[in-house]
Amino acid sequence: MSIDESNSDSWVAATAYRPHGDPIGAGNFTDIIGAAVFSSDSRFIGEAWRVYVAEDSKLPEWLTVRTSLFRSTEHVVPLAGATMSTDGVWVRYDKHTVKNAPRVSPEQVHLSQTQKSALNRHYGLGPAGRRP
């Protein structure tokens, strides 16, 4: 796979969006750390950095994506509906939506309820992190 890295805001994946890759679940979510993350419109967003797991179900719920040129900025994106392929992780949101999502501190281990609520509002999700 080839990615044009000449301009960090215009990175475009050379492969097509794959909505039917393997779902991300309890058995494979650690495999996504360090993987390339692509948007619903097949654009490169950044690098998968951390996974937040739901406390009750222990299933992967949120992913942080390092998006800046030096990978120092982390944005949070829902893993609901995301898939994994040989190219990387494919999320259900466009690059603009992910890059405008609330950010988290690199040292933060858990998302607070306030942060989850803000993320759910940003992505148009219900209180449980699902689309209404």
PDB file of C-alpha atoms in Angstrom:
ATOM      1  CA  MET A   1       0.000   0.000   0.000  1.00  0.00           C
ATOM      2  CA  SER A   2       1.245   3.438  -0.842  1.00  0.00           C
ATOM      3  CA  ILE A   3       0.333   6.609   1.016  1.00  0.00           C
ATOM      4  CA  ASP A   4       1.182  10.120  -0.133  1.00  0.00           C
ATOM      5  CA  GLU A   5       2.801  11.654   2.950  1.00  0.00           C
ATOM      6  CA  SER A   6       3.858  14.928   1.299  1.00  0.00           C
ATOM      7  CA  ASN A   7       1.067  16.817   3.062  1.00  0.00           C
ATOM      8  CA  SER A   8      -0.271  15.487   6.375  1.00  0.00           C
ATOM      9  CA  ASP A   9      -3.730  16.975   5.716  1.00  0.00           C
ATOM     10  CA  SER A  10      -4.088  15.298   2.348  1.00  0.00           C
ATOM     11  CA  TRP A  11      -2.923  11.754   3.039  1.00  0.00           C
ATOM     12  CA  VAL A  12      -5.088   9.475   0.968  1.00  0.00           C
ATOM     13  CA  ALA A  13      -5.172   5.703   1.156  1.00  0.00           C
ATOM     14  CA  ALA A  14      -4.288   3.904  -2.033  1.00  0.00           C
ATOM     15  CA  THR A  15      -6.801   1.172  -1.313  1.00  0.00           C
ATOM     16  CA  ALA A  16     -10.589   1.214  -1.177  1.00  0.00           C
ATOM     17  CA  TYR A  17     -12.689   1.441   1.978  1.00  0.00           C
ATOM     18  CA  ARG A  18     -13.363  -2.037   3.357  1.00  0.00           C
ATOM     19  CA  PRO A  19     -16.555  -2.037   5.396  1.00  0.00           C
ATOM     20  CA  HIS A  20     -16.575  -5.843   5.486  1.00  0.00           C
ATOM     21  CA  GLY A  21     -13.217  -6.476   7.143  1.00  0.00           C
ATOM     22  CA  ASP A  22     -12.991  -8.371  10.397  1.00  0.00           C
ATOM     23  CA  PRO A  23     -14.984  -6.772  13.213  1.00  0.00           C
ATOM     24  CA  ILE A  24     -12.911  -5.526  16.114  1.00  0.00           C
ATOM     25  CA  GLY A  25     -13.716  -7.397  19.300  1.00  0.00           C
ATOM     26  CA  ALA A  26     -12.268  -8.709  22.524  1.00  0.00           C
ATOM     27  CA  GLY A  27     -10.028 -11.212  20.732  1.00  0.00           C
ATOM     28  CA  ASN A  28      -8.224  -8.900  18.333  1.00  0.00           C
ATOM     29  CA  PHE A  29      -8.287  -5.325  19.593  1.00  0.00           C
ATOM     30  CA  THR A  30      -4.658  -5.361  20.729  1.00  0.00           C
ATOM     31  CA  ASP A  31      -3.663  -6.088  17.121  1.00  0.00           C
ATOM     32  CA  ILE A  32      -4.764  -2.602  16.066  1.00  0.00           C
ATOM     33  CA  ILE A  33      -2.203  -0.672  18.125  1.00  0.00           C
ATOM     34  CA  GLY A  34       0.196   0.988  15.693  1.00  0.00           C
ATOM     35  CA  ALA A  35      -2.002   0.222  12.673  1.00  0.00           C
ATOM     36  CA  ALA A  36      -2.933   2.838  10.088  1.00  0.00           C
ATOM     37  CA  VAL A  37      -6.447   4.230  10.602  1.00  0.00           C
ATOM     38  CA  PHE A  38      -8.623   5.073   7.605  1.00  0.00           C
ATOM     39  CA  SER A  39     -11.843   7.053   7.371  1.00  0.00           C
ATOM     40  CA  SER A  40     -15.173   6.044   5.845  1.00  0.00           C
ATOM     41  CA  ASP A  41     -14.109   7.924   2.705  1.00  0.00           C
ATOM     42  CA  SER A  42     -10.823   5.944   2.488  1.00  0.00           C
ATOM     43  CA  ARG A  43      -8.559   8.737   3.700  1.00  0.00           C
ATOM     44  CA  PHE A  44      -5.617   8.092   6.010  1.00  0.00           C
ATOM     45  CA  ILE A  45      -6.349   9.640   9.426  1.00  0.00           C
ATOM     46  CA  GLY A  46      -3.378   8.591  11.534  1.00  0.00           C
ATOM     47  CA  GLU A  47      -1.971   5.820  13.702  1.00  0.00           C
ATOM     48  CA  ALA A  48      -3.978   3.742  16.189  1.00  0.00           C
ATOM     49  CA  TRP A  49      -2.489   4.462  19.558  1.00  0.00           C
ATOM     50  CA  ARG A  50      -4.653   3.367  22.510  1.00  0.00           C
ATOM     51  CA  VAL A  51      -7.863   1.419  23.032  1.00  0.00           C
ATOM     52  CA  TYR A  52     -10.331   2.238  25.790  1.00  0.00           C
ATOM     53  CA  VAL A  53     -12.259  -0.819  26.947  1.00  0.00           C
ATOM     54  CA  ALA A  54     -15.804  -0.641  28.367  1.00  0.00           C
ATOM     55  CA  GLU A  55     -15.652  -1.317  32.093  1.00  0.00           C
ATOM     56  CA  ASP A  56     -18.794  -3.459  32.136  1.00  0.00           C
ATOM     57  CA  SER A  57     -18.356  -5.609  29.007  1.00  0.00           C
ATOM     58  CA  LYS A  58     -14.544  -5.466  28.723  1.00  0.00           C
ATOM     59  CA  LEU A  59     -15.012  -4.939  24.970  1.00  0.00           C
ATOM     60  CA  PRO A  60     -13.079  -2.307  22.998  1.00  0.00           C
ATOM     61  CA  GLU A  61     -15.134   0.885  22.877  1.00  0.00           C
ATOM     62  CA  TRP A  62     -12.944   3.829  21.821  1.00  0.00           C
ATOM     63  CA  LEU A  63      -9.677   4.226  19.904  1.00  0.00           C
ATOM     64  CA  THR A  64      -7.232   7.102  20.089  1.00  0.00           C
ATOM     65  CA  VAL A  65      -5.648   8.076  16.796  1.00  0.00           C
ATOM     66  CA  ARG A  66      -2.441  10.083  16.577  1.00  0.00           C
ATOM     67  CA  THR A  67      -3.090  12.475  13.739  1.00  0.00           C
ATOM     68  CA  SER A  68      -0.397  15.131  13.609  1.00  0.00           C
ATOM     69  CA  LEU A  69       2.748  14.938  11.541  1.00  0.00           C
ATOM     70  CA  PHE A  70       4.779  14.111  14.642  1.00  0.00           C
ATOM     71  CA  ARG A  71       1.938  11.955  16.084  1.00  0.00           C
ATOM     72  CA  SER A  72       1.674  14.175  19.165  1.00  0.00           C
ATOM     73  CA  THR A  73      -2.082  14.855  18.912  1.00  0.00           C
ATOM     74  CA  GLU A  74      -4.565  12.154  19.907  1.00  0.00           C
ATOM     75  CA  HIS A  75      -8.209  12.154  18.865  1.00  0.00           C
ATOM     76  CA  VAL A  76     -10.801   9.641  20.041  1.00  0.00           C
ATOM     77  CA  VAL A  77     -13.026   7.682  17.642  1.00  0.00           C
ATOM     78  CA  PRO A  78     -15.666   5.027  18.412  1.00  0.00           C
ATOM     79  CA  LEU A  79     -14.784   1.438  17.566  1.00  0.00           C
ATOM     80  CA  ALA A  80     -18.461   0.518  17.053  1.00  0.00           C
ATOM     81  CA  GLY A  81     -18.724  -0.571  13.438  1.00  0.00           C
ATOM     82  CA  ALA A  82     -14.971  -0.355  12.838  1.00  0.00           C
ATOM     83  CA  THR A  83     -13.235  -3.164  10.968  1.00  0.00           C
ATOM     84  CA  MET A  84      -9.682  -4.452  10.651  1.00  0.00           C
ATOM     85  CA  SER A  85      -8.066  -5.450   7.373  1.00  0.00           C
ATOM     86  CA  THR A  86      -4.505  -6.087   6.246  1.00  0.00           C
ATOM     87  CA  ASP A  87      -4.269  -2.350   5.455  1.00  0.00           C
ATOM     88  CA  GLY A  88      -5.278  -1.214   8.936  1.00  0.00           C
ATOM     89  CA  VAL A  89      -8.345  -0.083  10.861  1.00  0.00           C
ATOM     90  CA  TRP A  90     -11.366   1.326   9.021  1.00  0.00           C
ATOM     91  CA  VAL A  91     -13.692   3.552  11.058  1.00  0.00           C
ATOM     92  CA  ARG A  92     -17.229   4.685  10.211  1.00  0.00           C
ATOM     93  CA  TYR A  93     -16.443   8.416  10.266  1.00  0.00           C
ATOM     94  CA  ASP A  94     -14.822  10.839   7.838  1.00  0.00           C
ATOM     95  CA  LYS A  95     -11.420  12.356   8.545  1.00  0.00           C
ATOM     96  CA  HIS A  96     -12.823  15.813   9.307  1.00  0.00           C
ATOM     97  CA  THR A  97     -15.168  14.423  11.987  1.00  0.00           C
ATOM     98  CA  VAL A  98     -12.358  12.472  13.667  1.00  0.00           C
ATOM     99  CA  LYS A  99      -9.899  15.382  13.597  1.00  0.00           C
ATOM    100  CA  ASN A 100     -12.536  17.667  15.163  1.00  0.00           C
ATOM    101  CA  ALA A 101     -13.353  15.194  17.938  1.00  0.00           C
ATOM    102  CA  PRO A 102     -12.545  16.014  21.550  1.00  0.00           C
ATOM    103  CA  ARG A 103      -8.945  15.194  22.436  1.00  0.00           C
ATOM    104  CA  VAL A 104      -7.569  13.336  25.418  1.00  0.00           C
ATOM    105  CA  SER A 105      -4.382  13.707  27.364  1.00  0.00           C
ATOM    106  CA  PRO A 106      -1.654  11.225  26.370  1.00  0.00           C
ATOM    107  CA  GLU A 107      -1.337  10.221  30.036  1.00  0.00           C
ATOM    108  CA  GLN A 108      -5.029   9.510  30.494  1.00  0.00           C
ATOM    109  CA  VAL A 109      -5.816   5.862  31.286  1.00  0.00           C
ATOM    110  CA  HIS A 110      -9.647   6.019  31.464  1.00  0.00           C
ATOM    111  CA  LEU A 111     -12.285   8.217  29.852  1.00  0.00           C
ATOM    112  CA  SER A 112     -14.496  10.060  32.320  1.00  0.00           C
ATOM    113  CA  GLN A 113     -18.274   9.960  31.982  1.00  0.00           C
ATOM    114  CA  THR A 114     -18.173  13.638  30.966  1.00  0.00           C
ATOM    115  CA  GLN A 115     -15.688  12.847  28.179  1.00  0.00           C
ATOM    116  CA  LYS A 116     -17.764   9.885  26.975  1.00  0.00           C
ATOM    117  CA  SER A 117     -20.863  12.083  26.873  1.00  0.00           C
ATOM    118  CA  ALA A 118     -19.007  14.748  24.865  1.00  0.00           C
ATOM    119  CA  LEU A 119     -17.711  12.092  22.454  1.00  0.00           C
ATOM    120  CA  ASN A 120     -21.172  10.555  22.061  1.00  0.00           C
ATOM    121  CA  ARG A 121     -22.588  14.021  21.228  1.00  0.00           C
ATOM    122  CA  HIS A 122     -19.768  14.744  18.770  1.00  0.00           C
ATOM    123  CA  TYR A 123     -20.287  11.483  16.885  1.00  0.00           C
ATOM    124  CA  GLY A 124     -24.106  11.590  17.096  1.00  0.00           C
ATOM    125  CA  LEU A 125     -24.287   8.506  19.289  1.00  0.00           C
ATOM    126  CA  GLY A 126     -26.780   7.700  22.020  1.00  0.00           C
ATOM    127  CA  PRO A 127     -25.787   7.503  25.683  1.00  0.00           C
ATOM    128  CA  ALA A 128     -24.638   3.905  25.276  1.00  0.00           C
ATOM    129  CA  GLY A 129     -22.297   4.795  22.395  1.00  0.00           C
ATOM    130  CA  ARG A 130     -24.638   3.502  19.699  1.00  0.00           C
ATOM    131  CA  ARG A 131     -26.273   5.355  16.846  1.00  0.00           C
ATOM    132  CA  PRO A 132     -29.901   6.207  17.735  1.00  0.00           C
TER     133      PRO A 132
END
